[in-house]
């Protein structure tokens, strides 16, 4: 399960930072960017507890 | 900025103890303890940690809710682009060097918490006084974090009047209600223990940093330029309160209590080597460089595109909401919450050390109430550049006493670890060495409104010199007087 969660966590971080980059490059509209970032946020908090398990300290 | 020991959990300031009476070094434990805190002994080899733990901790800890305030405050203060970009670079470098070459060597040599190291020099009763100062300042710091979070909670509710940089008093009843509700939740969680919040903070750290970056990218997109030098140049006629050196000293000393003040002995004592002090670079250059600049761009946009007066500024919540939407609001709330909560917890422990019979829950409740009341007044958050300087200048000087004791005491004829060596519980030399420069500093601050970060180094150096002079004089009189 952990490798899958790691992929999801990485995707979540991608969804957080790539849409603003696309917005900067005028390749994405602002509302879509904000929705993608919210999706990335939700995905991150679902996947990160498993993806980062054992690395807390 | 910093949070006050955000996700550390390494040691507690409120541990109760009898004064040390032995002159020998503290024992090394070979067995694991409940919680593995090693509060009154050196950290054993098996409990020491590798470098990754420190890089991760520093990176997460210095991306806090208050970063959303500090970046825009530089813009409000009219700092020029060169001063900001260059000053932050040099100031953060000096901060990293302080961690690496001042804090980490002492931490890995003795492997004690600040509180125990200090207790062995100045006695238990004086440590209690330090804890009181620490506890009160923690409450105000946590209050600023609650204020920042409340600006995000208030976004969906138009009835809540957001404070500006010039507000010092509560803006309206709805604002007070929002802060009260947030403060109550944070205090309740702190009373229950902050393990869960620390875990959330740890998980949120990489995502939070990227939200800061996202805010910066979106602002660049909306401003239609990638030229940071041009964007960060203040508008014509906007007076500048600090220049290059003001930014350098602020960036260097905003965490003065942690590095030159030796508070991070409690963390770095777990490091295998002093070179782990370099890990602080992760916090300084991600949180205190990139995140501050991204946050500054938020206000630059509001000034240029929406005509906001930079001196009045804008609360972080609405700016982040406008930039990145719900993800930003969640980030502001989590960043404030995960940093305010351990601060309330630690303030409670500091208060508990004053009255050992008081339960931790009661002490945390007192700290939470103080923090919530402080949070209603935007004065602390909106004057964060000043407050952080006051905080560092007040607490950092005890680090000068520790450095003087470790490296110079023998050469100057001062008894090393005086309290542990003599069995006394109050080192008057330390009190005077701390109080005299501090009294001069507060007088200068109130009289001339000197930027506090300019005074941190002079106060620090004067404390160290005074300790050596007074220590030699007072300790000799005490010994010859048969005390």
XYZ file of C-alpha atoms in Angstrom:
540
model
C 0.000 0.000 0.000
C 2.821 2.411 0.801
C 4.213 2.686 -2.764
C 0.735 3.511 -4.051
C 0.280 6.088 -1.311
C 3.648 7.603 -2.146
C 2.597 7.988 -5.765
C -0.673 9.583 -4.637
C 1.166 11.899 -2.237
C 3.559 12.994 -4.991
C 0.587 13.556 -7.302
C -1.048 15.645 -4.575
C 2.039 17.849 -4.308
C 2.078 18.106 -8.098
C -1.568 19.203 -8.051
C -0.625 21.866 -5.506
C 2.224 23.467 -7.414
C 1.809 22.628 -11.125
C -1.536 24.428 -11.686
C -0.105 27.758 -10.417
C 2.849 27.209 -12.785
C 0.441 26.626 -15.671
C -1.525 29.703 -14.580
C 1.712 31.706 -14.640
C 2.377 30.396 -18.144
C -1.223 31.389 -19.054
C -2.052 27.767 -19.829
C -4.757 27.372 -17.169
C -7.705 29.468 -15.985
C -7.772 30.727 -12.398
C -10.911 28.828 -11.214
C -9.588 25.507 -12.578
C -6.241 26.158 -10.916
C -7.940 26.754 -7.560
C -10.039 23.569 -7.909
C -6.926 21.527 -8.758
C -5.139 22.916 -5.717
C -8.072 22.006 -3.465
C -8.081 18.489 -4.924
C -4.322 18.297 -4.295
C -4.853 19.419 -0.695
C -7.490 16.785 -0.005
C -5.431 14.076 -1.707
C -2.326 15.076 0.265
C -4.027 14.741 3.643
C -5.488 11.382 2.617
C -2.239 9.927 1.301
C 0.462 11.600 3.414
C -0.264 9.740 6.698
C 0.628 6.489 4.898
C 3.232 7.886 2.541
C 5.199 9.537 5.355
C 4.679 6.735 7.865
C 7.819 6.141 9.917
C 9.409 9.397 8.917
C 7.795 11.481 11.630
C 10.861 11.852 13.802
C 9.197 33.195 11.410
C 9.672 30.536 13.850
C 7.227 28.758 15.856
C 8.203 28.222 19.425
C 9.404 24.689 19.102
C 6.643 23.631 16.807
C 6.919 19.916 16.295
C 9.866 19.184 18.454
C 8.693 17.525 21.588
C 12.269 17.046 22.631
C 12.200 18.579 26.056
C 9.927 20.513 28.309
C 10.716 23.714 30.120
C 8.528 22.936 33.030
C 10.296 19.969 34.458
C 10.513 20.171 38.198
C 13.710 19.329 39.872
C 15.867 19.777 42.861
C 18.994 21.849 42.476
C 21.965 19.878 41.326
C 24.497 19.472 44.062
C 27.163 17.454 42.310
C 29.959 19.034 40.356
C 30.410 16.047 38.061
C 28.908 15.990 34.609
C 25.390 14.603 34.425
C 25.073 10.885 33.978
C 24.653 9.148 30.671
C 21.656 6.854 30.605
C 21.934 3.472 28.943
C 18.286 2.669 29.147
C 15.304 4.141 27.395
C 12.993 6.361 29.465
C 9.307 6.995 29.265
C 9.117 9.414 26.388
C 12.913 9.354 25.935
C 13.198 13.006 26.943
C 16.495 12.767 28.898
C 15.686 16.044 30.614
C 18.264 15.818 33.390
C 20.961 13.692 31.843
C 23.042 13.594 28.705
C 21.464 12.011 25.660
C 22.907 8.498 25.268
C 24.358 7.327 21.974
C 21.467 5.016 21.139
C 19.000 7.919 21.303
C 20.948 10.151 18.939
C 19.478 10.779 15.508
C 20.735 10.984 11.956
C 20.810 14.163 9.841
C 17.499 13.575 8.005
C 15.442 14.150 11.149
C 16.989 17.600 11.597
C 16.686 18.709 7.965
C 12.998 17.735 7.982
C 12.312 19.310 11.346
C 13.890 22.662 10.522
C 12.228 22.797 7.091
C 8.787 22.191 8.603
C 9.219 24.333 11.667
C 10.114 27.544 9.882
C 7.196 27.489 7.465
C 4.584 28.714 9.921
C 1.457 30.866 9.866
C 3.398 33.962 10.832
C 5.373 33.821 7.543
C 2.163 35.097 5.919
C 2.520 38.246 8.044
C 6.259 38.860 7.844
C 6.583 39.014 4.035
C 3.803 41.622 3.643
C 5.127 43.607 6.625
C 8.427 44.126 4.759
C 6.403 45.588 1.899
C 4.457 47.775 4.332
C 7.737 49.019 5.788
C 8.884 50.097 2.332
C 11.910 47.799 2.143
C 13.541 48.041 -1.289
C 14.015 44.991 -3.532
C 17.819 44.922 -3.197
C 17.642 45.354 0.585
C 15.047 42.593 0.890
C 16.611 40.006 -1.414
C 20.211 40.713 -0.356
C 19.456 41.339 3.325
C 17.496 38.107 3.705
C 20.289 36.180 1.994
C 22.977 37.493 4.352
C 20.800 37.468 7.488
C 19.686 33.886 6.962
C 23.251 32.809 6.263
C 24.360 34.373 9.565
C 21.513 32.587 11.344
C 22.601 29.236 9.887
C 26.210 29.912 10.904
C 25.018 30.742 14.435
C 23.227 27.395 14.669
C 26.184 25.538 13.200
C 29.067 27.168 15.083
C 27.487 28.345 18.360
C 24.523 26.120 19.231
C 25.449 22.753 17.718
C 28.972 22.475 19.243
C 27.648 23.155 22.785
C 24.654 20.878 22.207
C 26.750 17.913 21.060
C 29.449 18.490 23.681
C 27.180 18.409 26.751
C 23.943 16.957 25.291
C 21.726 18.715 27.858
C 18.542 20.749 27.501
C 18.850 24.532 27.729
C 16.941 24.431 30.995
C 19.223 21.953 32.699
C 22.377 23.559 31.315
C 21.121 26.913 32.565
C 20.113 25.464 35.915
C 23.650 24.181 36.470
C 24.990 27.710 35.921
C 22.403 29.989 37.457
C 20.378 27.789 39.795
C 16.816 26.519 39.769
C 15.191 29.728 41.063
C 16.613 31.849 38.266
C 15.542 29.274 35.669
C 12.009 29.765 36.987
C 12.320 33.482 36.206
C 13.527 32.649 32.682
C 10.547 30.300 32.308
C 8.158 33.081 33.339
C 9.574 35.445 30.692
C 9.507 32.592 28.179
C 5.910 31.649 29.058
C 4.557 35.194 28.727
C 6.329 35.791 25.406
C 5.110 32.389 24.141
C 1.519 33.462 24.922
C 1.861 36.627 22.834
C 3.522 34.691 20.000
C 0.734 32.100 20.033
C -1.751 34.989 20.136
C -0.259 36.347 16.895
C -0.686 32.926 15.295
C -4.346 32.789 16.398
C -4.833 36.249 14.865
C -3.382 35.051 11.549
C -5.599 31.933 11.550
C -8.655 34.034 12.416
C -8.141 36.172 9.291
C -8.599 32.977 7.264
C -11.608 31.724 9.221
C -13.235 35.119 8.772
C -13.059 35.140 4.964
C -16.448 33.397 4.345
C -18.149 35.636 6.931
C -18.498 39.248 5.741
C -19.589 40.408 9.207
C -16.094 39.889 10.549
C -14.049 43.063 10.136
C -10.465 42.108 9.259
C -7.704 44.020 11.031
C -5.215 46.104 9.053
C -1.529 46.639 9.869
C -2.453 49.803 11.735
C -5.065 48.187 13.995
C -4.069 47.491 17.553
C -7.501 46.986 19.157
C -10.181 44.361 18.342
C -11.997 45.399 15.168
C -15.538 44.304 16.121
C -17.519 41.811 18.190
C -17.593 39.188 15.415
C -13.790 39.330 15.217
C -13.543 38.730 18.984
C -15.969 35.810 18.686
C -13.878 34.221 15.903
C -10.642 34.542 17.899
C -12.384 33.273 21.029
C -13.682 30.180 19.221
C -10.294 29.440 17.647
C -8.441 30.076 20.915
C -10.839 27.798 22.812
C -10.331 24.933 20.336
C -6.546 25.360 20.371
C -6.442 25.494 24.177
C -8.627 22.399 24.452
C -6.330 20.471 22.100
C -3.244 21.732 23.957
C -4.721 20.519 27.264
C -5.250 17.088 25.729
C -1.579 17.052 24.674
C -0.228 18.192 21.350
C 0.838 14.887 19.807
C -1.936 14.911 17.213
C -1.307 18.511 16.187
C 2.430 17.864 15.971
C 1.680 14.952 13.643
C -0.607 17.112 11.463
C 2.088 19.783 11.379
C 4.666 17.245 10.266
C 2.390 15.899 7.537
C 1.377 19.355 6.366
C 4.909 20.798 6.123
C 5.806 19.889 2.485
C 2.338 20.837 1.244
C 2.329 24.116 3.219
C 5.634 25.171 1.678
C 4.272 24.486 -1.800
C 1.169 26.585 -1.050
C 3.509 29.493 -0.244
C 5.285 28.881 -3.566
C 1.908 28.653 -5.324
C 0.890 32.035 -3.871
C 4.094 33.542 -5.256
C 3.602 31.984 -8.703
C -0.018 33.101 -8.940
C 0.907 36.638 -7.918
C 3.637 36.740 -10.574
C 1.040 35.580 -13.086
C -1.500 38.209 -12.014
C 1.107 40.963 -11.940
C 2.256 39.878 -15.393
C 5.951 40.055 -14.644
C 8.778 37.806 -13.497
C 11.018 40.728 -12.599
C 11.222 40.460 -8.802
C 13.493 43.492 -8.537
C 10.906 45.678 -10.213
C 7.913 44.144 -8.413
C 9.423 44.472 -4.940
C 10.420 48.096 -5.420
C 8.201 50.204 -3.127
C 5.905 52.799 -4.688
C 7.211 56.336 -5.140
C 7.034 58.346 -1.930
C 6.548 55.329 0.351
C 8.965 55.850 3.265
C 11.302 53.017 4.216
C 11.558 52.202 7.913
C 14.480 49.769 7.627
C 17.176 49.257 5.024
C 19.610 46.499 4.140
C 21.057 46.106 7.653
C 17.611 46.159 9.231
C 16.614 43.183 7.076
C 19.931 41.428 7.806
C 19.570 41.809 11.571
C 15.902 40.848 11.507
C 16.554 37.669 9.493
C 19.537 36.806 11.684
C 17.856 37.440 15.022
C 14.188 36.590 14.491
C 15.142 33.184 15.901
C 17.784 34.574 18.258
C 16.270 32.757 21.232
C 16.749 29.467 19.357
C 20.340 29.791 18.088
C 22.431 32.335 20.017
C 19.951 32.026 22.908
C 20.670 28.274 22.973
C 17.028 27.160 23.145
C 17.863 24.659 20.393
C 20.290 22.852 22.693
C 17.158 20.868 23.567
C 16.898 19.722 19.935
C 20.487 19.527 18.698
C 21.631 17.510 21.749
C 20.164 14.560 19.838
C 22.489 15.240 16.864
C 25.382 12.853 16.330
C 27.684 15.581 15.049
C 27.837 19.388 15.291
C 27.699 19.527 11.500
C 23.974 18.741 11.767
C 23.594 22.429 12.628
C 23.702 23.020 8.858
C 20.186 21.523 8.764
C 18.864 24.903 9.921
C 19.575 26.076 6.339
C 16.444 24.183 5.253
C 14.289 26.326 7.537
C 16.051 29.571 6.772
C 16.202 29.375 2.990
C 12.846 27.671 2.377
C 10.765 29.302 5.119
C 12.543 32.571 5.766
C 13.577 33.311 2.214
C 11.306 31.759 -0.390
C 8.140 31.754 1.760
C 8.669 35.354 2.949
C 9.216 36.613 -0.604
C 6.138 34.727 -1.877
C 4.083 36.191 0.996
C 5.455 39.671 0.229
C 4.233 39.330 -3.369
C 0.674 38.911 -2.069
C 0.643 42.464 -0.718
C 2.554 43.807 -3.733
C -0.345 42.603 -5.905
C -3.003 44.142 -3.637
C -1.141 47.438 -3.603
C -0.630 47.559 -7.382
C -3.840 45.988 -8.653
C -6.372 46.839 -5.949
C -4.993 50.138 -4.699
C -4.497 49.066 -1.087
C -2.402 51.483 0.967
C 0.791 49.512 1.747
C 1.047 51.127 5.180
C -2.449 49.865 6.107
C -1.797 46.522 4.449
C -4.231 43.654 4.198
C -4.957 40.664 6.454
C -3.358 37.406 5.184
C -6.630 35.430 4.976
C -8.308 37.488 2.211
C -5.030 37.800 0.247
C -4.407 34.039 0.266
C -8.058 33.324 -0.544
C -7.855 35.631 -3.539
C -4.622 33.991 -4.714
C -5.221 30.262 -4.353
C -8.713 29.774 -2.907
C -9.675 27.102 -0.390
C -6.252 25.440 -0.392
C -4.777 28.742 0.787
C -7.362 29.242 3.537
C -6.775 25.694 4.810
C -3.029 26.394 4.730
C -3.342 29.606 6.782
C -5.516 27.862 9.389
C -3.302 24.770 9.640
C -0.077 26.827 9.663
C -1.420 28.960 12.505
C -2.964 26.073 14.393
C -0.028 23.663 14.263
C 2.359 26.337 15.467
C 0.132 28.042 18.060
C -0.813 24.794 19.720
C 2.624 23.618 20.873
C 3.387 27.204 21.844
C 0.361 27.257 24.190
C 1.385 23.843 25.512
C 4.930 24.984 26.240
C 3.763 28.259 27.779
C 1.601 26.157 30.105
C 4.612 24.075 31.104
C 6.605 27.243 31.747
C 3.827 28.570 34.038
C 3.565 25.214 35.760
C 7.229 25.467 36.743
C 6.313 28.562 38.802
C 3.695 26.672 40.815
C 4.662 23.001 40.818
C 1.410 22.016 42.553
C -0.687 23.412 39.716
C -1.865 20.751 37.269
C -0.580 20.948 33.710
C -4.162 21.288 32.479
C -4.748 24.377 34.649
C -1.435 25.918 33.588
C -2.225 25.272 29.915
C -5.705 26.751 30.397
C -4.162 29.948 31.832
C -1.726 30.094 28.915
C -4.578 29.490 26.450
C -6.727 32.271 27.952
C -3.781 34.710 27.839
C -3.025 33.720 24.252
C -6.671 34.071 23.159
C -6.988 37.523 24.738
C -3.693 38.536 23.078
C -5.004 37.171 19.767
C -8.060 39.467 19.903
C -5.727 42.457 19.827
C -4.115 42.526 16.362
C -1.283 44.663 17.794
C 1.121 41.717 18.200
C 0.528 40.160 14.762
C 0.512 43.495 12.968
C 3.695 44.609 14.753
C 5.318 41.206 14.381
C 8.650 42.579 13.134
C 8.981 44.541 16.387
C 7.618 41.787 18.614
C 9.944 39.113 17.244
C 12.875 41.436 17.937
C 11.684 42.037 21.514
C 11.228 38.295 22.005
C 14.743 37.476 20.776
C 16.449 40.308 22.611
C 14.766 39.369 25.902
C 15.525 35.643 25.820
C 18.737 35.330 23.798
C 21.109 36.839 26.407
C 20.994 33.676 28.547
C 22.812 32.024 25.632
C 25.679 34.481 26.125
C 25.918 33.328 29.739
C 26.128 29.702 28.591
C 28.801 30.480 25.972
C 30.809 32.507 28.505
C 30.547 29.648 30.990
C 31.566 26.991 28.448
C 34.432 28.783 26.690
C 35.669 31.657 28.861
C 34.827 31.008 32.525
C 38.098 29.248 33.396
C 40.213 31.881 31.643
C 38.455 34.684 33.569
C 38.528 32.914 36.932
C 34.790 32.302 37.064
C 33.552 29.044 38.574
C 32.129 26.897 35.776
C 28.574 25.688 36.366
C 28.484 27.763 39.518
C 25.130 26.556 40.846
C 25.992 22.871 40.354
C 29.430 23.405 41.899
C 28.230 25.312 44.961
C 24.762 23.839 45.441
C 23.208 27.347 45.318
C 19.859 27.954 43.650
C 20.220 31.608 42.572
C 23.163 33.103 40.688
C 22.942 36.849 41.283
C 25.716 37.498 38.716
C 23.556 35.986 35.956
C 20.518 37.992 37.022
C 22.449 41.277 36.938
C 24.229 40.409 33.682
C 20.840 39.673 32.067
C 18.794 42.478 33.648
C 21.139 45.493 33.211
C 21.560 45.294 29.396
C 17.880 44.399 29.046
C 16.764 47.409 31.104
C 18.955 49.655 28.916
C 17.470 48.067 25.790
C 13.833 48.540 26.851
C 14.593 52.131 27.850
C 16.116 52.815 24.406
C 13.196 51.059 22.685
C 10.538 53.025 24.562
C 12.469 56.307 24.362
C 13.570 56.265 20.710
C 11.532 53.419 19.177
C 14.751 51.686 18.073
C 14.132 48.656 15.826
C 14.582 45.825 18.391
C 16.600 43.534 16.101
C 19.379 46.170 16.015
C 19.773 45.780 19.780
C 19.938 41.977 20.035
C 23.681 41.692 19.404
C 24.788 44.553 21.709
C 22.557 43.251 24.525
C 23.868 39.722 23.959
C 27.537 40.717 24.007
C 27.088 43.003 27.011
C 25.398 40.186 28.944
C 28.339 37.854 28.264
C 30.942 40.433 29.301
C 28.979 41.466 32.399
C 28.585 37.848 33.470
C 32.329 37.279 33.360
C 33.051 40.484 35.316
C 30.248 40.138 37.851
C 30.730 36.380 38.137
C 34.380 36.800 39.019
C 33.610 39.556 41.527
C 30.445 38.187 43.190
C 31.542 34.547 43.276
C 34.849 35.514 44.857
C 33.036 37.626 47.513
C 30.630 34.750 48.190
C 33.474 32.261 48.614
C 35.569 34.590 50.814
C 32.458 35.457 52.847
C 32.053 31.801 53.677
C 28.858 31.488 51.690
